[in-house]
Each structure stands twice: as C-alpha cells, then as structure tokens.
Short mmCIF file of C-alpha atoms in Angstrom, two decimals:
data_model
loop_
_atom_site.label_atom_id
_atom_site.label_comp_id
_atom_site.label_asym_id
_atom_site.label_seq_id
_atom_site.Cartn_x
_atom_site.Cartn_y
_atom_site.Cartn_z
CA UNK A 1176 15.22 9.56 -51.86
CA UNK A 1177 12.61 12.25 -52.54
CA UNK A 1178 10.01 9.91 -52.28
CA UNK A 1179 11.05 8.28 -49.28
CA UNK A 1180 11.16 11.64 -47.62
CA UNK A 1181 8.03 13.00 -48.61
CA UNK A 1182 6.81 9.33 -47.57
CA UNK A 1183 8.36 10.20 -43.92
CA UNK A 1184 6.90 13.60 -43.55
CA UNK A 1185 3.42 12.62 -44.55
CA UNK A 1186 3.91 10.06 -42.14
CA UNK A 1187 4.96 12.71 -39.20
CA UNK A 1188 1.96 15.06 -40.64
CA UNK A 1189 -0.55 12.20 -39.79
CA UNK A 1190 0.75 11.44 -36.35
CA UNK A 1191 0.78 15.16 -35.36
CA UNK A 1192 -2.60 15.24 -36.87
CA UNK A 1193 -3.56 12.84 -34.85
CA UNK A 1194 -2.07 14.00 -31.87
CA UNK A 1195 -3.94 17.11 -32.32
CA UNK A 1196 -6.84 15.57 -32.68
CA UNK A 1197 -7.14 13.66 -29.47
CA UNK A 1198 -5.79 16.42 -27.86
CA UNK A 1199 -8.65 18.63 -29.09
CA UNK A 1200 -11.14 16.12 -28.13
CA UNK A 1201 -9.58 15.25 -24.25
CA UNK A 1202 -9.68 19.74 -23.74
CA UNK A 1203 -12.96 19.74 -24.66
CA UNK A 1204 -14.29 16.53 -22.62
CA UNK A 1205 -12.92 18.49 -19.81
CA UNK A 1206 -14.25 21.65 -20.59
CA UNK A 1207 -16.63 22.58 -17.71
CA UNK A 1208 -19.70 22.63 -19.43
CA UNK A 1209 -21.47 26.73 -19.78
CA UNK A 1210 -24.62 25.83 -17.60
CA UNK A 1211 -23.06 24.26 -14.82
CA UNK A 1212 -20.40 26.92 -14.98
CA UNK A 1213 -23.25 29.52 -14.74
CA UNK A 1214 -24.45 28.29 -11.47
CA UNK A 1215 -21.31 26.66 -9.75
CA UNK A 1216 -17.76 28.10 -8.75
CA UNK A 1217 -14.71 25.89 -9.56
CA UNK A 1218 -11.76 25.79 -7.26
CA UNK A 1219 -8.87 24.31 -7.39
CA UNK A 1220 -10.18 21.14 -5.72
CA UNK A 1221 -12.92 20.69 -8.19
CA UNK A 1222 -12.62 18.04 -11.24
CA UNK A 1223 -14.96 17.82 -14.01
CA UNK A 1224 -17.24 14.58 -14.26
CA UNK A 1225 -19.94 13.96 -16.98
CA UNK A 1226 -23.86 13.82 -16.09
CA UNK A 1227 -23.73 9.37 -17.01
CA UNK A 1228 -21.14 8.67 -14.15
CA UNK A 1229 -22.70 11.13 -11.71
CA UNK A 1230 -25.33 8.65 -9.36
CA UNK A 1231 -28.07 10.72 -7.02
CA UNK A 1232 -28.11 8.87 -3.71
CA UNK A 1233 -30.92 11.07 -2.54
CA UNK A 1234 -34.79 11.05 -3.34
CA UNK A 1235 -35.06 14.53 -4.58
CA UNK A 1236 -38.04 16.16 -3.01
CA UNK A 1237 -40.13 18.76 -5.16
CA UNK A 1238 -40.15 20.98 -3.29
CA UNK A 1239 -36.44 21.42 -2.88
CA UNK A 1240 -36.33 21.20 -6.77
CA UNK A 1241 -38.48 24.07 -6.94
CA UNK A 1242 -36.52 25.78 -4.80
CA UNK A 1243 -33.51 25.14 -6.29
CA UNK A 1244 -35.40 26.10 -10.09
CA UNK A 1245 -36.20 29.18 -8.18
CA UNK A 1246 -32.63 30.43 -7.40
CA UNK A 1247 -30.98 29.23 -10.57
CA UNK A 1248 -33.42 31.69 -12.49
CA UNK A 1249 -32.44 34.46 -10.21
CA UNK A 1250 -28.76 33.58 -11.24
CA UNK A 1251 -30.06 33.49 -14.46
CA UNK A 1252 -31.64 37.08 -14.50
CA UNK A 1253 -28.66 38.28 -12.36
CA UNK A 1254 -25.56 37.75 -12.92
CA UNK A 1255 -24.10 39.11 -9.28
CA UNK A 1256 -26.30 36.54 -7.74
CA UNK A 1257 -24.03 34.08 -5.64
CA UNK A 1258 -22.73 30.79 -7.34
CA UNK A 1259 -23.59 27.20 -5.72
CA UNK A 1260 -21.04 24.99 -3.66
CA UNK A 1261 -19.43 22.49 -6.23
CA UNK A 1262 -21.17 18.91 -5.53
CA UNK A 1263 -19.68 16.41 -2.93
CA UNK A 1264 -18.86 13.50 -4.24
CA UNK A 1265 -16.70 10.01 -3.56
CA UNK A 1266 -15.56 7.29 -5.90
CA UNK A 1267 -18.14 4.56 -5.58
CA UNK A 1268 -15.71 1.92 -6.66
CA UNK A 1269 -16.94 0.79 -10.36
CA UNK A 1270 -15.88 4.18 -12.61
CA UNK A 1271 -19.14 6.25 -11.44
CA UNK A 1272 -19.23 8.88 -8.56
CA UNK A 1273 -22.18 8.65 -5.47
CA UNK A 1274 -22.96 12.24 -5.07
CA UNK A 1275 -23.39 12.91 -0.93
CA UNK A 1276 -24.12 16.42 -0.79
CA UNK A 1277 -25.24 18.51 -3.93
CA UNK A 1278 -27.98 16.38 -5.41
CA UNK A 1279 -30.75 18.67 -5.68
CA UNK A 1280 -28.24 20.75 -7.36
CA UNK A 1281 -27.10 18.07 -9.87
CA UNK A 1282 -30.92 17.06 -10.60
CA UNK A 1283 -32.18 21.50 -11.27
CA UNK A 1284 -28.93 21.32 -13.64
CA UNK A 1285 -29.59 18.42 -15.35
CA UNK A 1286 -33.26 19.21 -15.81
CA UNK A 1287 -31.60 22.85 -17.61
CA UNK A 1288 -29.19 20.63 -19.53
CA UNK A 1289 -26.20 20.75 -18.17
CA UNK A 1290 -24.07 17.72 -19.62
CA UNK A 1291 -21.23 18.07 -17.13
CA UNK A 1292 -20.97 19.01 -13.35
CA UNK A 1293 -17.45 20.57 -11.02
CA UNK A 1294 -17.59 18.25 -8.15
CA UNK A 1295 -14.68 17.89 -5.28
CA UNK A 1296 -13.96 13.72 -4.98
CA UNK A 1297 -13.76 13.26 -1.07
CA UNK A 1298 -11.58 9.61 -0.46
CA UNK A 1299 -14.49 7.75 1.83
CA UNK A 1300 -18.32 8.03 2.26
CA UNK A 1301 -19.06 10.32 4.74
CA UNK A 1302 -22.28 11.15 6.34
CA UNK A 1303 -23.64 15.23 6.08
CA UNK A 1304 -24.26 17.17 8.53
CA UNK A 1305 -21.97 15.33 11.38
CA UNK A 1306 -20.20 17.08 13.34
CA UNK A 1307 -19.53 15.19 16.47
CA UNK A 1308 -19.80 11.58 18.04
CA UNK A 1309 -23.51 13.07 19.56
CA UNK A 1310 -24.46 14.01 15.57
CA UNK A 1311 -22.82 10.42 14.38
CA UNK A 1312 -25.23 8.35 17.15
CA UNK A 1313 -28.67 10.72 16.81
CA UNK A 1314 -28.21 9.90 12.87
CA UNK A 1315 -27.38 6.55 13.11
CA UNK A 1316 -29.94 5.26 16.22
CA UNK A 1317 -32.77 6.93 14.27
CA UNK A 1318 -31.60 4.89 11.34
CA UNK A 1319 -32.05 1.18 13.02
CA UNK A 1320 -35.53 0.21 12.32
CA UNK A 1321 -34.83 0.68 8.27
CA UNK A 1322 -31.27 -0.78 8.71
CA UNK A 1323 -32.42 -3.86 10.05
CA UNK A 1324 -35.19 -4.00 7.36
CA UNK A 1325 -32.97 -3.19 4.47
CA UNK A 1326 -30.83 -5.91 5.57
CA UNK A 1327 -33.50 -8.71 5.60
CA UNK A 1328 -34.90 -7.61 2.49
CA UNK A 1329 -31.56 -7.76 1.43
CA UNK A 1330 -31.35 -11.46 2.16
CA UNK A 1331 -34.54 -12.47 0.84
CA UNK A 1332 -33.18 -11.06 -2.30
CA UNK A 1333 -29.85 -12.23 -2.87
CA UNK A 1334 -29.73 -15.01 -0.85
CA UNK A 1335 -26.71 -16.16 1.41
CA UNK A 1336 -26.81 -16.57 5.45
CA UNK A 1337 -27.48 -12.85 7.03
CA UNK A 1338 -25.61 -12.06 10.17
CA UNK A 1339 -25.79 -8.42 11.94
CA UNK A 1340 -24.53 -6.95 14.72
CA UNK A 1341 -27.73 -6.62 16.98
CA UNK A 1342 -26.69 -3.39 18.64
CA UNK A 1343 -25.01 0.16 17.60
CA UNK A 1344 -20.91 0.03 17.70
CA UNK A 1345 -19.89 0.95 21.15
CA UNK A 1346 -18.69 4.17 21.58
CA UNK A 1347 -15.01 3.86 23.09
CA UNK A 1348 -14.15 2.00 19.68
CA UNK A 1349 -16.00 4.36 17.56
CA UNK A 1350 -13.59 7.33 19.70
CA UNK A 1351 -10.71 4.74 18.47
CA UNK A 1352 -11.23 4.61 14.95
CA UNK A 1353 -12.14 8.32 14.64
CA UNK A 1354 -9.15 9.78 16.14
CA UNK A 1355 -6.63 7.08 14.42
CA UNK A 1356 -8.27 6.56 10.74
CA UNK A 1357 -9.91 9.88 10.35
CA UNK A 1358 -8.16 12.49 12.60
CA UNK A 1359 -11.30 12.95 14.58
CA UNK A 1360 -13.41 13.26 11.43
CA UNK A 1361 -16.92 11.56 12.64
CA UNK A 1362 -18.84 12.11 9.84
CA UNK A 1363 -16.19 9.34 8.12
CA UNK A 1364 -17.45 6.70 10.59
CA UNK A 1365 -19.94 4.39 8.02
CA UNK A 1366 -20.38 0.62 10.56
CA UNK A 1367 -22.24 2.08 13.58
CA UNK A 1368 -24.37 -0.30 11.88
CA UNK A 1369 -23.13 -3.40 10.05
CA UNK A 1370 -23.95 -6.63 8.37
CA UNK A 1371 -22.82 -9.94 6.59
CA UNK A 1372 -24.42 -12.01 4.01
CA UNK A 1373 -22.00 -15.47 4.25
CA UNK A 1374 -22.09 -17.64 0.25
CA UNK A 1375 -21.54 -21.61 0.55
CA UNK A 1376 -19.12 -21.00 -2.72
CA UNK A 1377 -17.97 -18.44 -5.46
CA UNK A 1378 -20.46 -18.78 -7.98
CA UNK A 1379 -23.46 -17.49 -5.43
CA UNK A 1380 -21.59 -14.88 -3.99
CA UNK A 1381 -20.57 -12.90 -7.72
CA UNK A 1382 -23.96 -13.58 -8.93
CA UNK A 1383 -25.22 -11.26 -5.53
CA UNK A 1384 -22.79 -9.28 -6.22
CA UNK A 1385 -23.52 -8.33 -9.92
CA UNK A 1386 -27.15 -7.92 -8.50
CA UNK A 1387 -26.41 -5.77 -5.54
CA UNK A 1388 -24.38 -3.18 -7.54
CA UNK A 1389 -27.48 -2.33 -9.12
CA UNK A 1390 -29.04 -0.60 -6.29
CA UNK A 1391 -28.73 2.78 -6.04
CA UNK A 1392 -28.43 2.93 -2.56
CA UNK A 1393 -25.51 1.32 -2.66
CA UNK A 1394 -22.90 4.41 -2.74
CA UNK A 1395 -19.34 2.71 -2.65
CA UNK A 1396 -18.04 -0.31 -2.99
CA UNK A 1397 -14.54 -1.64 -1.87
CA UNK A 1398 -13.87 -5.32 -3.96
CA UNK A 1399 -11.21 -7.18 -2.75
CA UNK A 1400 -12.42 -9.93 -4.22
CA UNK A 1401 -11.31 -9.02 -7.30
CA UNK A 1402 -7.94 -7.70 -5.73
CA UNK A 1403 -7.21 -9.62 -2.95
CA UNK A 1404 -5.49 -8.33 -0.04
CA UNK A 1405 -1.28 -9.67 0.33
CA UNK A 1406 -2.17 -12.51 2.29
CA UNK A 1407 -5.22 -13.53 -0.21
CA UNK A 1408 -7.76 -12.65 2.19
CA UNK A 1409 -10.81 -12.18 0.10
CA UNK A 1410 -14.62 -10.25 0.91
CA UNK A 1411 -16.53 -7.67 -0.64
CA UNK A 1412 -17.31 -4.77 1.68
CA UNK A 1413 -19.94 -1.85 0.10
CA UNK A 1414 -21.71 1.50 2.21
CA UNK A 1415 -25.53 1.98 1.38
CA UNK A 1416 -26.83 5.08 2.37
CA UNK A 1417 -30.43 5.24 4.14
CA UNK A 1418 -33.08 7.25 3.59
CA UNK A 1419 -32.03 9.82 6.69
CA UNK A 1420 -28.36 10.04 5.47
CA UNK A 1421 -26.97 7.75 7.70
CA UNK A 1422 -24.31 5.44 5.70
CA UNK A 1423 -24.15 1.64 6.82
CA UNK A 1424 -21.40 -1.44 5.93
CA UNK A 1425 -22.39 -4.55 4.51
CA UNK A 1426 -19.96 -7.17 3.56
CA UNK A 1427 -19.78 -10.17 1.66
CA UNK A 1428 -17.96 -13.41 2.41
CA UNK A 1429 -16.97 -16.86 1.06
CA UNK A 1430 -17.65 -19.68 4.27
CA UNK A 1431 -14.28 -21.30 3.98
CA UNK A 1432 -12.65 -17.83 3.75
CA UNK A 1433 -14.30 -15.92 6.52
CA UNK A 1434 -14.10 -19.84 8.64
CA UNK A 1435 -10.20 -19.02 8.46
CA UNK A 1436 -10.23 -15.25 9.01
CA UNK A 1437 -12.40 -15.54 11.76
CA UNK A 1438 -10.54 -18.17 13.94
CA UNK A 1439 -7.13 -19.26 12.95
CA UNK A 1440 -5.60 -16.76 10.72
CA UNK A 1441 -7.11 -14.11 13.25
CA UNK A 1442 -4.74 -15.00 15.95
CA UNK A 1443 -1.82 -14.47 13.41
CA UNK A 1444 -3.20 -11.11 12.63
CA UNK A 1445 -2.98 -10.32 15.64
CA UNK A 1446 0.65 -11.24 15.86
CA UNK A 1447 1.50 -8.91 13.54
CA UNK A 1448 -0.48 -5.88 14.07
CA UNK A 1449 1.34 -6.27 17.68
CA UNK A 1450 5.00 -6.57 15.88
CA UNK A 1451 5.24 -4.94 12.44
CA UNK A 1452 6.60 -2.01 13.87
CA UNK A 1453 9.33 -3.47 15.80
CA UNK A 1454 12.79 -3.55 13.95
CA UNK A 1455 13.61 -6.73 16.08
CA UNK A 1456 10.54 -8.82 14.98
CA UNK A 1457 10.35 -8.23 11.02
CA UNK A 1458 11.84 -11.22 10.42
CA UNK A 1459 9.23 -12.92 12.35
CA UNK A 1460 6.52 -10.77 11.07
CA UNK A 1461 7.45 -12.01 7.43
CA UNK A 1462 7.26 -15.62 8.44
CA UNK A 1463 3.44 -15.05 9.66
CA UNK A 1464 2.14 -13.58 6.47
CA UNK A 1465 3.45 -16.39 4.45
CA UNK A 1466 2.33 -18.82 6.73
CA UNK A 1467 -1.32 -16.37 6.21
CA UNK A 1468 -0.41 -16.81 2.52
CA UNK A 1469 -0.65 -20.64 2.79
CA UNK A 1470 -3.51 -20.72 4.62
CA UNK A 1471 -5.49 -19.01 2.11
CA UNK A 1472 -4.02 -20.65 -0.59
CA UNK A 1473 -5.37 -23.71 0.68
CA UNK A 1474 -8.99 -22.77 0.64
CA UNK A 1475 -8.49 -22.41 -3.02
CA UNK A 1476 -6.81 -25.57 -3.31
CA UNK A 1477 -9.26 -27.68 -1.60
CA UNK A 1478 -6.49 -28.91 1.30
CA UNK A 1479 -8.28 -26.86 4.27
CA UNK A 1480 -11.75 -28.57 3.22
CA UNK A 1481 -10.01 -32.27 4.01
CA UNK A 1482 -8.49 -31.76 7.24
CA UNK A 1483 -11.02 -32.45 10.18
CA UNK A 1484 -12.49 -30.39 12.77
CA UNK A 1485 -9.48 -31.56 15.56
CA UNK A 1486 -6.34 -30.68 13.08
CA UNK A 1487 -8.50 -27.33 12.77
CA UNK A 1488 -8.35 -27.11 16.44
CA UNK A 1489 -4.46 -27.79 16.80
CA UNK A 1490 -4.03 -25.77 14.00
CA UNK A 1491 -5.94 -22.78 15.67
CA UNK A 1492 -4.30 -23.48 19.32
CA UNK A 1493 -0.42 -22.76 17.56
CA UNK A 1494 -2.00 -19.64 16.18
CA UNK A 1495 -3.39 -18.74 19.21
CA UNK A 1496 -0.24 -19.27 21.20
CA UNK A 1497 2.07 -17.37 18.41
CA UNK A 1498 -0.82 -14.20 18.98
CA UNK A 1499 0.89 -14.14 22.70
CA UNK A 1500 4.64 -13.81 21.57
CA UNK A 1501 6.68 -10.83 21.68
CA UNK A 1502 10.39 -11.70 21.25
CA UNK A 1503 11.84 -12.83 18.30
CA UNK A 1504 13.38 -16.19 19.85
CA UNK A 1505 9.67 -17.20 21.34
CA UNK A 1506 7.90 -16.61 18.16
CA UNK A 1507 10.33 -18.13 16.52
CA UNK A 1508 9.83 -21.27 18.28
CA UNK A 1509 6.36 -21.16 17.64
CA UNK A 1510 6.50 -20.06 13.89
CA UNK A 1511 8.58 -23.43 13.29
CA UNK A 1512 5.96 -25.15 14.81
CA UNK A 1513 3.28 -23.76 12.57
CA UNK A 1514 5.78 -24.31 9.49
CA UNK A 1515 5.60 -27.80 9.85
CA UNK A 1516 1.85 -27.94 11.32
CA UNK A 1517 0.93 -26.37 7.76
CA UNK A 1518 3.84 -28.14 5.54
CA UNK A 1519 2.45 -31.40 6.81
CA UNK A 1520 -1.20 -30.89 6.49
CA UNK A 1521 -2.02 -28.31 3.89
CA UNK A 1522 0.72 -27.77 1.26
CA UNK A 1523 2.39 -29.94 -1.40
CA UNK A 1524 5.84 -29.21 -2.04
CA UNK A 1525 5.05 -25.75 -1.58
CA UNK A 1526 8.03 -23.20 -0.32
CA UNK A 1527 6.79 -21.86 3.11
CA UNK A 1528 9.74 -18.88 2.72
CA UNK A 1529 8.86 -18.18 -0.71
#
C-alpha cells in the first residue's frame, strides 16, 4: 500500500509539474515584450501578437522610419515623452494579422528588437483615413488605374477567366451597405472596386489559391471553400490593399458553381432573403435551402453537368417564378414543383426534406 501511494503522489507531483510548466511558458508568451512596452500603451482592447504573425501591408518609406527612429529615442532619453497608439490590425484569415495602421511603428520596433507588439484586432479590413462616402470615392477613384492593372497581372499569373466590374460601385448601394452592415462605418466598405478570376475545375483554382496567399498585398482572406456556406455554396473571396490605401475584393470561383449561383439558385436566394423573417413562411423558407442544398450537391456529383441547356432553362424559369411568391400556399405550389423538377433530374434516391 505504501508503494502504491507514493506511486500515486509522484504521479500527481508530475502532472502539477507539468501544469506549472505550461502555465509558466503560456504567461510568458503573453508577456508584452519590454521594448514594445516602452514605446506603446496597452488598453484593455489591446492583445499581444508575436513579430512572425504580424504582416506589413505598407512600403515603409525612410523617411518615415527615420522619423519614427527619431521619436522612439526621445522616448528613450525621456521617459515622460508620450507613448504610441497600439497597431491596427485585422485577422487576415490564415493565423497571421495584416497590420492597417501602425506599420512604420511595427518596422522602428522591430529594427530595436522588439519580439512582440500590443495591437487592437478590428473584425474587417478597413481603409485609413475615411471618414465619409466623399473620403471612400476620392480614395478609391484615384485607385483605378493600378486596380485594373493589378487585376490583369493577376490573371496572367494565376491563370483562370478575369471578369471586373468596369466602373466604381454606385453610390445609393454603397449608402445601403454602409448604413445596414457597418452602421455608417465607410471606411469598412472594401468592393468599390471588384473582380473575379472563374477556374474550369478544383484542381486550378487551389493551386491559384496556394499561390495568391503569398502576396503580401493580399491582407485578408475569407475561404469558404474550405467551409462552405449551409447550402454548399462555395468561392474564395480575399481584400488586397493598393499602394494608396484603398482596399479592393477579388474572388475566386468554380464555373459550375458560380453557373448555378448566378442564375438558378439566385432566384431562390432571393426567395428567402424576401421571407426568412416571416413566421408564416419558415416552413417554406426551409424547403428552398434544401432544394439550394441539392442543387449544389449536384455539381459535386456530376448530375448538373448531364442535364442540357433547356432542362437548365425550365429549371431556372420554376426558380424564377418561386423568387415572386409571398404566401405560404403559392410558394408552396411552386416548391412542389421544383421538388419533383430536381427529384427527377438531379438526385438519386436522395431525401429532398432531409
């Protein structure tokens, strides 16, 4: 018995140990590193994040270093001199952090050897120094020449069809999205400008995509490929940041996936944006994302490849009419209609309610 219990204790001992131990080491990962905490206040806001996951997005210029060298001395000499802002940063999507405003900053504290920085995570790319919807357009119409060029070169690069919006977002709709998405926030507004590059099949499109992450420009990226929205709608959407500041959307598709999206599961979409807030029409509502679900699934499966261009066109005028309903007995009509439509002509034994 005395064995077995010094056995047990020893046993405890190490796992405490241990505990310890990893305890000790997460503290002093998060330890805000001296330098940095020489020259940057912390609030309550701020996290710590190492120098390796901390990406410049910026070309710093020298003589903003300098400048920056310059005041970080005084601090240096002085202790009463004033602190910096933390830096701005936003989750770029792939475990590293795009740093928006504060890069000067980050590269004078690196170049003292600082190891870690306090930054303040801000949940979507945002563009400095906007303001207003007159700040958001000067930015982003100064920005078109390169926009259009980065996009080409883009292309040439990676391959796939290129298509792009061939003039700025209109205004009424960029009012729209600001007020509802952002609570008036411009500056969160990133597809004034915006651009597709379409892939034949999977393989081409992950092989651009492994190559476009490298880029430093790109500043966020948002892979639902990889997790798929409900209804298995699939893309890959990433913001690249131009040379002025100005923060554009490119996004990358499958054919047979954005073929669908575009034209017939659009129309259902549209159904139920218009109903999923109406207690009457839930029923109906979850009826037109499964049917969504099927229609996706049968990109995957090869069915919507067989069927010809006039079952396309049926198939998109039910759609179409179900977009238009807005009782529960009329859709309902319809939605058997479509049941069948895709029952007959792009499932196998598969449970349309499921």
């Amino acid at each position: 018995m005395l064995c077995r219990f010094n056995f047990q204790n020893f046993s405890m001992l190490l796992i405490f140990s241990v505990l310890v131990f990893c305890f000790g080491v997460k503290c002093e990962a998060e330890e805000l590193d001296p330098i940095a905490a020489q020259h940057i206040i912390t609030t309550k806001d701020t996290i710590i994040v190492p120098l390796e996951k901390l990406r410049l997005t910026e070309k710093i210029k020298p003589e903003f270093f300098e400048e920056a060298m310059y005041f970080m001395n005084l601090r240096i000499a002085d202790k009463n001199y004033p602190k910096r802002a933390p830096l701005d940063v936003i989750e770029r999507g792939d475990g590293t952090y795009s740093v928006i405003d504060g890069n000067t900053t980050l590269a004078a504290l690196k170049e003292l050897g600082a190891k870690n920085f306090p930054v303040i995570v801000h949940p979507h790319p945002y563009q400095k120094n906007v303001k207003n919807i007159k700040d958001l357009y000067t930015l982003n119409e100064a920005a078109e020449t390169e926009f259009k060029t980065l996009m080409n070169n883009l292309q040439q690069e990676l391959g796939g069809k290129l298509t792009q919006r061939p003039y700025i977002k209109k205004k009424n709709r960029v009012r729209e999205k600001a007020k509802i998405k952002y609570g008036g926030d411009y500056s969160y507004i990133t597809d004034l400008w915006a651009a597709s590059l379409i892939y034949p099949d999977e393989e081409s499109l992950l092989t651009a995509f492994e190559e476009i992450k490298k880029r430093d420009d790109v500043i966020w990226i948002d892979d639902r490929w990889n997790n798929p929205l409900p209804q298995g709608y699939k893309d890959i959407k990433l913001c690249l940041i131009l040379s002025n500041g100005a923060i554009v959307e490119l996004q990358m598709h499958h054919q047979a996936i954005l073929e669908v999206s575009n034209t017939i599961d659009h129309s259902i979409y549209e159904f139920v944006r218009a109903n999923m807030k109406k207690p009457k029409m839930q029923d109906c509502v979850q009826r037109a994302k499964n049917c969504q679900k099927i229609l996706y699934a049968s990109v995957w499966n090869g069915k919507f490849a067989e069927i010809d261009a006039e079952t396309k066109k049926a198939l998109g005028e039910i759609t179409l009419k179900l977009s238009k309903q807005t009782s529960p007995k009329k859709a309902s009509v319809v939605l058997d209609e479509l049941e069948k439509f895709l029952n007959d002509n792009l499932t196998e034994e598969y449970d349309i309610a499921a």
